[in-house]
PDB file of C-alpha atoms in Angstrom:
ATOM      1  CA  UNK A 427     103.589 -80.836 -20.629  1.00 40.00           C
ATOM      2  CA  UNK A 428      99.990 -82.472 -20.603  1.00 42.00           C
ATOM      3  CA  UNK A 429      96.987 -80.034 -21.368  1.00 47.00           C
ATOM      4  CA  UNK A 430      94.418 -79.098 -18.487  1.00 53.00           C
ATOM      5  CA  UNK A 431      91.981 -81.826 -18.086  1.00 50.00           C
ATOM      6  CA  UNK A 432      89.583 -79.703 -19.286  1.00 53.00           C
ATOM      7  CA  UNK A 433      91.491 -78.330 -22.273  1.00 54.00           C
ATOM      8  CA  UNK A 434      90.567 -81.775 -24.203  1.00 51.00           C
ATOM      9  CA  UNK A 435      86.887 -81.180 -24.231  1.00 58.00           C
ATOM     10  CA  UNK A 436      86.858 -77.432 -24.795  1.00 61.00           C
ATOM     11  CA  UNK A 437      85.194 -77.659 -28.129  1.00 61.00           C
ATOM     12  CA  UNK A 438      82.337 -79.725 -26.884  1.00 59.00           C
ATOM     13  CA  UNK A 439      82.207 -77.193 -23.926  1.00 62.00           C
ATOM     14  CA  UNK A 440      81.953 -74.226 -26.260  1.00 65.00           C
ATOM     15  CA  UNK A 441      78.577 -76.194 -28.501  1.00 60.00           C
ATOM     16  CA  UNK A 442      77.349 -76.836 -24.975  1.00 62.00           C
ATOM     17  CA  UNK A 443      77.459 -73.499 -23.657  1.00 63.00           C
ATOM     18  CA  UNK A 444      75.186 -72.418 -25.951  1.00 62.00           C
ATOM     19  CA  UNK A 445      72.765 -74.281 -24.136  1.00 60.00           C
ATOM     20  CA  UNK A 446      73.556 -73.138 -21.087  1.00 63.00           C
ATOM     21  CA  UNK A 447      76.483 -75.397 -20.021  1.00 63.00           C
ATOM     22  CA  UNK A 448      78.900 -73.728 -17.156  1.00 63.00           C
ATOM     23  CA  UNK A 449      81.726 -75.928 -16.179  1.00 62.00           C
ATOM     24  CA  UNK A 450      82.201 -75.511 -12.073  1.00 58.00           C
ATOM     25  CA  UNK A 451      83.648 -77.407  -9.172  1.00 56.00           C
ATOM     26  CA  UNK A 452      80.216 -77.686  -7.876  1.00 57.00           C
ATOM     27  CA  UNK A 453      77.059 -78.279  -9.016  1.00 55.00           C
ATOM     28  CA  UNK A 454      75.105 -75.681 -10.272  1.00 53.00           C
ATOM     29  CA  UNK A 455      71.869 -74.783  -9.485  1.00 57.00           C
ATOM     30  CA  UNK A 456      69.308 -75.974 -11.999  1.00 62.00           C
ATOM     31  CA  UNK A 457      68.104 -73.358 -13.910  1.00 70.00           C
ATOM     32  CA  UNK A 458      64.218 -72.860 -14.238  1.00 90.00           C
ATOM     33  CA  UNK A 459      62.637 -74.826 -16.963  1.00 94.00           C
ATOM     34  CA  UNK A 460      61.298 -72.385 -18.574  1.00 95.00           C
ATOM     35  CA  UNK A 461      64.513 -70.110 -18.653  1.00 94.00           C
ATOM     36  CA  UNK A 462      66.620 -73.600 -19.651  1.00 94.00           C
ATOM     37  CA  UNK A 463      63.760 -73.773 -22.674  1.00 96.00           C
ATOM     38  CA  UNK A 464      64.662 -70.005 -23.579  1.00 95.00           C
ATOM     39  CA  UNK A 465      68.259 -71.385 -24.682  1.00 93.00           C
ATOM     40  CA  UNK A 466      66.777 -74.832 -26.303  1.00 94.00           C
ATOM     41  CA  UNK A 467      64.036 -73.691 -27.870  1.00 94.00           C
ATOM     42  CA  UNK A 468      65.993 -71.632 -30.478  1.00 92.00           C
ATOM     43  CA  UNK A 469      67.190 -75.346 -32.298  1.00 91.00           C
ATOM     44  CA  UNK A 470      63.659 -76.146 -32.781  1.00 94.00           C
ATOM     45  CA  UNK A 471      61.320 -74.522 -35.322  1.00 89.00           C
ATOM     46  CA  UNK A 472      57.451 -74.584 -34.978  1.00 84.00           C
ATOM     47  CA  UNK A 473      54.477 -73.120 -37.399  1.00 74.00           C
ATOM     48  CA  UNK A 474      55.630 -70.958 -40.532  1.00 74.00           C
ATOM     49  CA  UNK A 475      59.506 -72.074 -39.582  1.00 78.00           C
ATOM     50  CA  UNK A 476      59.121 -69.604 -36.291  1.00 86.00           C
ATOM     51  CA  UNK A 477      60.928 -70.677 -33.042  1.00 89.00           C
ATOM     52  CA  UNK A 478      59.472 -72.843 -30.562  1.00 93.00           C
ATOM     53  CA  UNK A 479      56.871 -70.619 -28.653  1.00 94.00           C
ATOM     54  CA  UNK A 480      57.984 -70.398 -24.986  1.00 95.00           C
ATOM     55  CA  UNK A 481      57.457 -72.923 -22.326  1.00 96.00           C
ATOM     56  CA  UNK A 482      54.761 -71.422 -20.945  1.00 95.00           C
ATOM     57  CA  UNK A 483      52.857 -70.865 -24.392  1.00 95.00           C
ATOM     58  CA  UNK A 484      53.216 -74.948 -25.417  1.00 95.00           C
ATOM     59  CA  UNK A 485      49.745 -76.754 -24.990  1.00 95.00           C
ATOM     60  CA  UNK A 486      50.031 -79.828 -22.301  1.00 96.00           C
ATOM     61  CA  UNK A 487      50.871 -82.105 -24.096  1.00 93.00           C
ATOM     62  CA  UNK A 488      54.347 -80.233 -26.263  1.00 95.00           C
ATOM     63  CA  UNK A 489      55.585 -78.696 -22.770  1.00 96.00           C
ATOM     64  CA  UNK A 490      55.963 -82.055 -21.848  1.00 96.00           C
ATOM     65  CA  UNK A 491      58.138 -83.015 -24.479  1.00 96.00           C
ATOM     66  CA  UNK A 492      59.635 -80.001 -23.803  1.00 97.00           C
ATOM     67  CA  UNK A 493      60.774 -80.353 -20.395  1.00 97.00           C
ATOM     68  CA  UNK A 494      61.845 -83.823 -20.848  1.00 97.00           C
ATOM     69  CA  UNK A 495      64.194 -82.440 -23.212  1.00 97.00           C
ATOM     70  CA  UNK A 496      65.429 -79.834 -20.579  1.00 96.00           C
ATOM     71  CA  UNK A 497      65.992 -82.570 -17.863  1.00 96.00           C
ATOM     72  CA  UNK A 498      67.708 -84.638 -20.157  1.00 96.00           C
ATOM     73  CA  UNK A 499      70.406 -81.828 -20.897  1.00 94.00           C
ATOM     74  CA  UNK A 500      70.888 -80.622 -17.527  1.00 93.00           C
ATOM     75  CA  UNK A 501      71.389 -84.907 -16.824  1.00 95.00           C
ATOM     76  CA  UNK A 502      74.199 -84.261 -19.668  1.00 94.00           C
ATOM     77  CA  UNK A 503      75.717 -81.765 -17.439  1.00 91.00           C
ATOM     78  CA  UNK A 504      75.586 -83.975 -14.363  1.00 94.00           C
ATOM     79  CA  UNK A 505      77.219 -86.723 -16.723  1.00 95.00           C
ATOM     80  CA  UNK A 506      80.222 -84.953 -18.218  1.00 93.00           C
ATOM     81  CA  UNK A 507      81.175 -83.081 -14.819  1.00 93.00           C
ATOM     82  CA  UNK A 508      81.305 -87.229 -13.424  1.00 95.00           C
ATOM     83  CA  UNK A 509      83.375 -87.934 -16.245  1.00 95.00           C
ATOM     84  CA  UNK A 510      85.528 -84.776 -15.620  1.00 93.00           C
ATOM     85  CA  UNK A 511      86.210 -86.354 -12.239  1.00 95.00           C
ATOM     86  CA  UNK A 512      86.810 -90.289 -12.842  1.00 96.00           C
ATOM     87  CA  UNK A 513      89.150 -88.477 -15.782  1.00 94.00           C
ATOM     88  CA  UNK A 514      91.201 -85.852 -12.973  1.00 95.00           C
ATOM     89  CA  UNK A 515      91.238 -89.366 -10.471  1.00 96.00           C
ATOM     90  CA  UNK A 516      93.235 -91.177 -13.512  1.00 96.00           C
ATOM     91  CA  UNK A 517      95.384 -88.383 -13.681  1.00 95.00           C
ATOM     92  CA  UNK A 518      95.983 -87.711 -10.140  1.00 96.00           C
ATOM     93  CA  UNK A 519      96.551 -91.577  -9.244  1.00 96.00           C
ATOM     94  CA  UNK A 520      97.119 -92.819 -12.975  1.00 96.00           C
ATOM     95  CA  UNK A 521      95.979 -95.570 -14.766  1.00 95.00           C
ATOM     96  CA  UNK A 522      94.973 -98.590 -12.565  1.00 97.00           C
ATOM     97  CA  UNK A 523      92.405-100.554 -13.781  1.00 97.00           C
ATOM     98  CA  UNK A 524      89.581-100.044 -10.991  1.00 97.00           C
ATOM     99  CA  UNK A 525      89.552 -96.056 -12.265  1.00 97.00           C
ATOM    100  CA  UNK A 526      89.833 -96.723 -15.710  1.00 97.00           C
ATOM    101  CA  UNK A 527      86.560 -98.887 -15.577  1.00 98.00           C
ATOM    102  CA  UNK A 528      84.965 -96.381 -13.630  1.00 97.00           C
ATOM    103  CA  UNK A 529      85.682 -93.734 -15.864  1.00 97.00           C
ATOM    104  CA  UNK A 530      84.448 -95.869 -18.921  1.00 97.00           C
ATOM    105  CA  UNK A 531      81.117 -97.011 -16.891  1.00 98.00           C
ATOM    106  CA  UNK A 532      81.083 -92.644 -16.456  1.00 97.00           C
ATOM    107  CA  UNK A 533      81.676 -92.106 -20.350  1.00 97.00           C
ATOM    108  CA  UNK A 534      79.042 -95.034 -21.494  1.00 98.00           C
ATOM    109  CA  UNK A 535      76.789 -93.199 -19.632  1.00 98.00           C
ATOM    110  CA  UNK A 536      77.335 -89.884 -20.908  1.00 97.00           C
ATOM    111  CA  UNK A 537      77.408 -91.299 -24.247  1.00 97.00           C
ATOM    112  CA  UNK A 538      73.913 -93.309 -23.890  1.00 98.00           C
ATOM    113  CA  UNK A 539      72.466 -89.943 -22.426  1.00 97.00           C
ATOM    114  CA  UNK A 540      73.854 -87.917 -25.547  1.00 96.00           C
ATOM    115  CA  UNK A 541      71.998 -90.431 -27.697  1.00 97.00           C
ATOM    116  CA  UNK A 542      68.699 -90.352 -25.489  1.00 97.00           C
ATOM    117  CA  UNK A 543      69.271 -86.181 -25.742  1.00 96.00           C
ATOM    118  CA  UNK A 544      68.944 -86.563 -29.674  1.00 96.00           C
ATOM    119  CA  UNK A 545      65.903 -89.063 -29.493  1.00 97.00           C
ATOM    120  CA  UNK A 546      64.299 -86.265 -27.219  1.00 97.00           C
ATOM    121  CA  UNK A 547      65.092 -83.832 -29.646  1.00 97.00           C
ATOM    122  CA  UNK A 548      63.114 -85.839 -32.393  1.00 96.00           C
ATOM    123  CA  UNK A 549      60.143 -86.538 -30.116  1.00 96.00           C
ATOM    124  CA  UNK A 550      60.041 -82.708 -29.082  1.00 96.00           C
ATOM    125  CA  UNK A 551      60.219 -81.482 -32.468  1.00 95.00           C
ATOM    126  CA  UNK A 552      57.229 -83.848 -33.836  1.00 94.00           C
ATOM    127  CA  UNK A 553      55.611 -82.547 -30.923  1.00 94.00           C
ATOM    128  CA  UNK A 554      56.123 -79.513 -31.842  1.00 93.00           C
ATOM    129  CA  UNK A 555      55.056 -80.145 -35.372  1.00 91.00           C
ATOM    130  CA  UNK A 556      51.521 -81.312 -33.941  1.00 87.00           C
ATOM    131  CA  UNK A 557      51.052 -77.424 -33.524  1.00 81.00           C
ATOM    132  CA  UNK A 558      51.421 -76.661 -37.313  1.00 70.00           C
ATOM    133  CA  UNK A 559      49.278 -79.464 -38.683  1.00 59.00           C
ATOM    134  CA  UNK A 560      46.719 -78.292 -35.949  1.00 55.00           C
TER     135      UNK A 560
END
């Protein structure tokens, strides 16, 4: 017997909750920024190797980074729940072509937004480094 769709990405699922990643049926509500910072912030390390400050303690310029960085992983949630369904559509109707390319055009742009996440990441944590040079 085939695993639960979902079975095949538990791993990822389990880094991603972390971060505040709850699979549902439905969309969830996005969270606040600054309470979706409170679970980011702790993978990025500001002045004297401290944690990011919080959202609300960042100058202008950092939050910004900041919340770009949230937006872009709540966009990753978006993303992997669409490939969740293009993936349970395969399954349900199997394999013709029409939902296979849909579910590749869903995973290319998953994967393009994981790769955008990480480029955020650097940009937020130079920002973030602005604060310790001073």
């Amino acid at each position: 017997m085939r695993p639960a769709p979902l079975a095949n990405e538990e791993g990822r699922r389990g880094v991603l909750r972390k971060f505040g990643y709850q699979p549902t049926h439905k969309p969830a509500p996005a969270p606040l920024p600054s309470a979706a910072w409170e679970l980011l912030r702790c993978d990025f390390s500001a002045a004297g190797g401290d944690t990011a400050p919080a959202l609300d303690e960042l100058p202008p310029t950092v939050r910004e980074q900041a919340l770009a960085y949230v937006e872009q992983r709540a966009r990753l949630d978006r993303l992997m729940d669409a490939c969740d369904a293009a993936h349970l559509r395969i399954l349900e109707a199997g394999p013709l072509p029409a939902l296979v390319e849909a579910y590749a055009a869903d995973r290319d742009a998953y994967e393009d937004a994981v790769e955008a996440f990480g480029a955020l990441r650097v940009r937020t944590q130079d920002a973030l480094d602005t604060l310790r040079l001073g």
